[in-house]
Amino acid sequence: MTNGAAMEGGCACGAVRYRLTAAPIFVNNCHCSLCQRQTGSTSVVNIFIEKEALVLLTGTLSEHVVKAGSGGDHSICRCAACGTAMWSYYPRLGRLGAGLRAGTLDDPGKVRPDAIIFVADKMPWAALPDDIPQFETTYNPAELLPPERFARLKALIDRRAAGEG
C-alpha cells in the first residue's frame, strides 16, 4: 500500500490477479547468484509481506521447489497458465510471509528497495543507484528498517520459531 491505497498486480497472461492489503515490510533487490539463476535475470526485486496481506483474487498457482541460499526449500509460486513467477516462500518465514515479485505489480514504480543485497555477486556492468543502501551480502533488518516495520518482521520470525508456517 502506498498512500493508503491497496496495490494490485498480476501475471503476464492476466489469469492471476492479487491485491496487497498492507504496506511492504521490506523490499530487497537481490543480486545473488541463486536469484540470477532462478529468475534468468541479473537480480530480483522482492516485496516481503505477511501472507495474510497477499490476497489471490483470480487464477491458479503452481509451485516449484528449489534450494535457497540457506539450503532450505524455496517455493516459487507461478501462474499455472503462463508460468510467471508471482511470489516465493523462503525458509526463514515459511508460509507466514511471501516475497512478491515487484515486477508483477500493476505499477511497480510505487515500490522502492530498502536495500540492494549480494552486490558481491552482481554483474560487473550492472549500475546501482547511490541512494539505496548496498550490502556485499545481507544486512541486519533491525539496523535498517523503521521500528514499526521491523516489529512486523520480528513477529513473523517469532511465529515461525514457534512452529507456525
Short mmCIF file of C-alpha atoms in Angstrom, two decimals:
data_model
loop_
_atom_site.label_atom_id
_atom_site.label_comp_id
_atom_site.label_asym_id
_atom_site.label_seq_id
_atom_site.Cartn_x
_atom_site.Cartn_y
_atom_site.Cartn_z
CA MET A 1 0.00 0.00 0.00
CA THR A 2 1.15 3.47 -0.80
CA ASN A 3 -0.75 6.50 0.40
CA GLY A 4 -3.35 4.17 1.92
CA ALA A 5 -4.32 2.58 -1.41
CA ALA A 6 -4.09 -1.17 -1.88
CA MET A 7 -1.68 -2.27 -4.59
CA GLU A 8 -2.69 -4.87 -7.15
CA GLY A 9 -0.91 -6.88 -9.77
CA GLY A 10 -0.94 -9.98 -11.88
CA CYS A 11 0.81 -12.32 -14.25
CA ALA A 12 1.75 -11.87 -17.90
CA CYS A 13 -1.38 -13.56 -19.29
CA GLY A 14 -3.84 -11.95 -16.84
CA ALA A 15 -5.13 -15.19 -15.32
CA VAL A 16 -3.62 -14.45 -11.89
CA ARG A 17 -4.59 -11.26 -10.08
CA TYR A 18 -3.73 -10.36 -6.49
CA ARG A 19 -4.06 -7.50 -4.02
CA LEU A 20 -1.75 -6.35 -1.22
CA THR A 21 -3.77 -5.16 1.78
CA ALA A 22 -0.79 -3.86 3.77
CA ALA A 23 2.35 -1.90 3.03
CA PRO A 24 5.51 -3.94 2.45
CA ILE A 25 7.55 -4.96 5.48
CA PHE A 26 10.69 -4.52 3.39
CA VAL A 27 11.81 -4.57 -0.24
CA ASN A 28 15.10 -6.09 -1.36
CA ASN A 29 16.86 -6.00 -4.71
CA CYS A 30 18.89 -9.23 -4.60
CA HIS A 31 21.83 -9.85 -6.92
CA CYS A 32 22.88 -13.27 -5.52
CA SER A 33 23.84 -15.96 -7.99
CA LEU A 34 20.84 -18.12 -6.98
CA CYS A 35 18.38 -15.31 -7.77
CA GLN A 36 20.14 -14.74 -11.07
CA ARG A 37 19.82 -18.41 -11.99
CA GLN A 38 16.23 -18.80 -10.72
CA THR A 39 14.95 -15.67 -12.50
CA GLY A 40 17.13 -15.81 -15.59
CA SER A 41 17.97 -12.16 -14.95
CA THR A 42 20.60 -10.02 -13.22
CA SER A 43 18.61 -9.69 -9.99
CA VAL A 44 15.17 -9.83 -8.43
CA VAL A 45 13.17 -7.23 -6.50
CA ASN A 46 11.06 -8.86 -3.80
CA ILE A 47 8.41 -7.20 -1.65
CA PHE A 48 8.20 -9.06 1.66
CA ILE A 49 4.78 -9.03 3.25
CA GLU A 50 2.67 -11.08 5.63
CA LYS A 51 0.93 -13.87 3.70
CA GLU A 52 -2.46 -12.81 5.04
CA ALA A 53 -1.91 -9.39 3.42
CA LEU A 54 -1.46 -11.01 -0.01
CA VAL A 55 -4.88 -11.88 -1.42
CA LEU A 56 -5.16 -14.07 -4.52
CA LEU A 57 -8.13 -12.63 -6.45
CA THR A 58 -8.17 -14.88 -9.51
CA GLY A 59 -6.19 -17.64 -11.13
CA THR A 60 -4.40 -20.80 -10.16
CA LEU A 61 -0.82 -21.10 -8.98
CA SER A 62 1.68 -23.92 -9.42
CA GLU A 63 4.61 -24.34 -7.06
CA HIS A 64 8.18 -25.17 -7.92
CA VAL A 65 10.66 -26.00 -5.18
CA VAL A 66 14.32 -25.04 -5.49
CA LYS A 67 17.00 -24.58 -2.84
CA ALA A 68 17.54 -21.28 -1.10
CA GLY A 69 20.99 -20.00 -0.18
CA SER A 70 20.43 -21.47 3.29
CA GLY A 71 19.94 -24.91 1.76
CA GLY A 72 16.27 -24.96 2.76
CA ASP A 73 13.32 -25.26 0.42
CA HIS A 74 12.35 -22.14 -1.52
CA SER A 75 8.91 -22.48 -3.16
CA ILE A 76 8.27 -20.30 -6.19
CA CYS A 77 4.56 -19.75 -6.90
CA ARG A 78 3.86 -19.26 -10.60
CA CYS A 79 0.78 -18.65 -12.70
CA ALA A 80 -0.33 -22.14 -13.73
CA ALA A 81 -1.30 -20.81 -17.16
CA CYS A 82 1.71 -18.72 -18.25
CA GLY A 83 4.42 -19.54 -15.70
CA THR A 84 5.05 -16.00 -14.47
CA ALA A 85 6.78 -16.10 -11.07
CA MET A 86 4.42 -14.29 -8.69
CA TRP A 87 5.89 -14.81 -5.20
CA SER A 88 8.05 -17.12 -3.14
CA TYR A 89 8.06 -18.69 0.26
CA TYR A 90 11.54 -18.72 1.78
CA PRO A 91 12.75 -20.97 4.61
CA ARG A 92 13.16 -18.21 7.21
CA LEU A 93 9.49 -17.16 7.16
CA GLY A 94 7.92 -20.30 5.70
CA ARG A 95 4.36 -19.68 4.58
CA LEU A 96 3.87 -16.82 7.03
CA GLY A 97 5.50 -14.29 4.72
CA ALA A 98 5.77 -14.03 0.96
CA GLY A 99 8.41 -12.47 -1.26
CA LEU A 100 6.27 -10.95 -4.00
CA ARG A 101 7.96 -10.14 -7.31
CA ALA A 102 7.73 -6.34 -7.59
CA GLY A 103 7.63 -6.52 -11.38
CA THR A 104 4.19 -8.15 -11.23
CA LEU A 105 2.59 -5.04 -9.69
CA ASP A 106 0.35 -3.01 -11.96
CA ASP A 107 2.55 -0.04 -11.03
CA PRO A 108 5.93 -1.45 -9.95
CA GLY A 109 7.35 2.07 -9.64
CA LYS A 110 5.29 2.50 -6.46
CA VAL A 111 7.84 0.48 -4.51
CA ARG A 112 11.49 1.23 -3.95
CA PRO A 113 14.02 -1.18 -2.48
CA ASP A 114 15.08 -0.64 1.10
CA ALA A 115 18.36 -2.35 0.27
CA ILE A 116 20.38 -3.84 -2.54
CA ILE A 117 21.87 -7.12 -1.36
CA PHE A 118 24.53 -9.55 -2.52
CA VAL A 119 26.23 -6.86 -4.60
CA ALA A 120 29.36 -9.03 -4.41
CA ASP A 121 27.60 -11.31 -6.95
CA LYS A 122 26.18 -8.61 -9.24
CA MET A 123 27.04 -8.50 -12.91
CA PRO A 124 30.10 -6.26 -13.35
CA TRP A 125 28.23 -3.98 -15.74
CA ALA A 126 25.09 -3.57 -13.58
CA ALA A 127 24.77 0.01 -12.37
CA LEU A 128 23.36 0.54 -8.87
CA PRO A 129 21.75 3.73 -7.56
CA ASP A 130 23.80 5.58 -4.95
CA ASP A 131 20.80 6.48 -2.78
CA ILE A 132 19.77 2.93 -1.80
CA PRO A 133 21.85 1.14 0.86
CA GLN A 134 24.02 -1.58 -0.65
CA PHE A 135 25.44 -4.66 1.05
CA GLU A 136 28.08 -7.14 -0.12
CA THR A 137 25.88 -9.95 1.19
CA THR A 138 22.97 -9.15 3.50
CA TYR A 139 22.17 -6.82 6.41
CA ASN A 140 20.62 -6.73 9.85
CA PRO A 141 16.98 -5.62 9.38
CA ALA A 142 16.91 -4.15 12.91
CA GLU A 143 19.57 -1.66 11.82
CA LEU A 144 17.88 -0.62 8.57
CA LEU A 145 14.10 -0.86 8.87
CA PRO A 146 11.92 1.63 10.72
CA PRO A 147 10.83 0.20 14.11
CA GLU A 148 7.23 -0.49 13.08
CA ARG A 149 8.27 -2.49 10.01
CA PHE A 150 10.95 -4.38 11.94
CA ALA A 151 8.31 -5.27 14.56
CA ARG A 152 6.17 -6.84 11.82
CA LEU A 153 9.15 -8.88 10.59
CA LYS A 154 10.08 -9.95 14.10
CA ALA A 155 6.50 -11.09 14.75
CA LEU A 156 6.71 -13.38 11.68
CA ILE A 157 10.12 -14.73 12.72
CA ASP A 158 8.83 -15.40 16.25
CA ARG A 159 5.72 -17.19 14.92
CA ARG A 160 7.93 -19.30 12.63
CA ALA A 161 10.23 -20.17 15.54
CA ALA A 162 7.16 -21.25 17.50
CA GLY A 163 6.34 -23.80 14.80
CA GLU A 164 3.89 -21.94 12.57
CA GLY A 165 4.08 -21.76 8.80
#
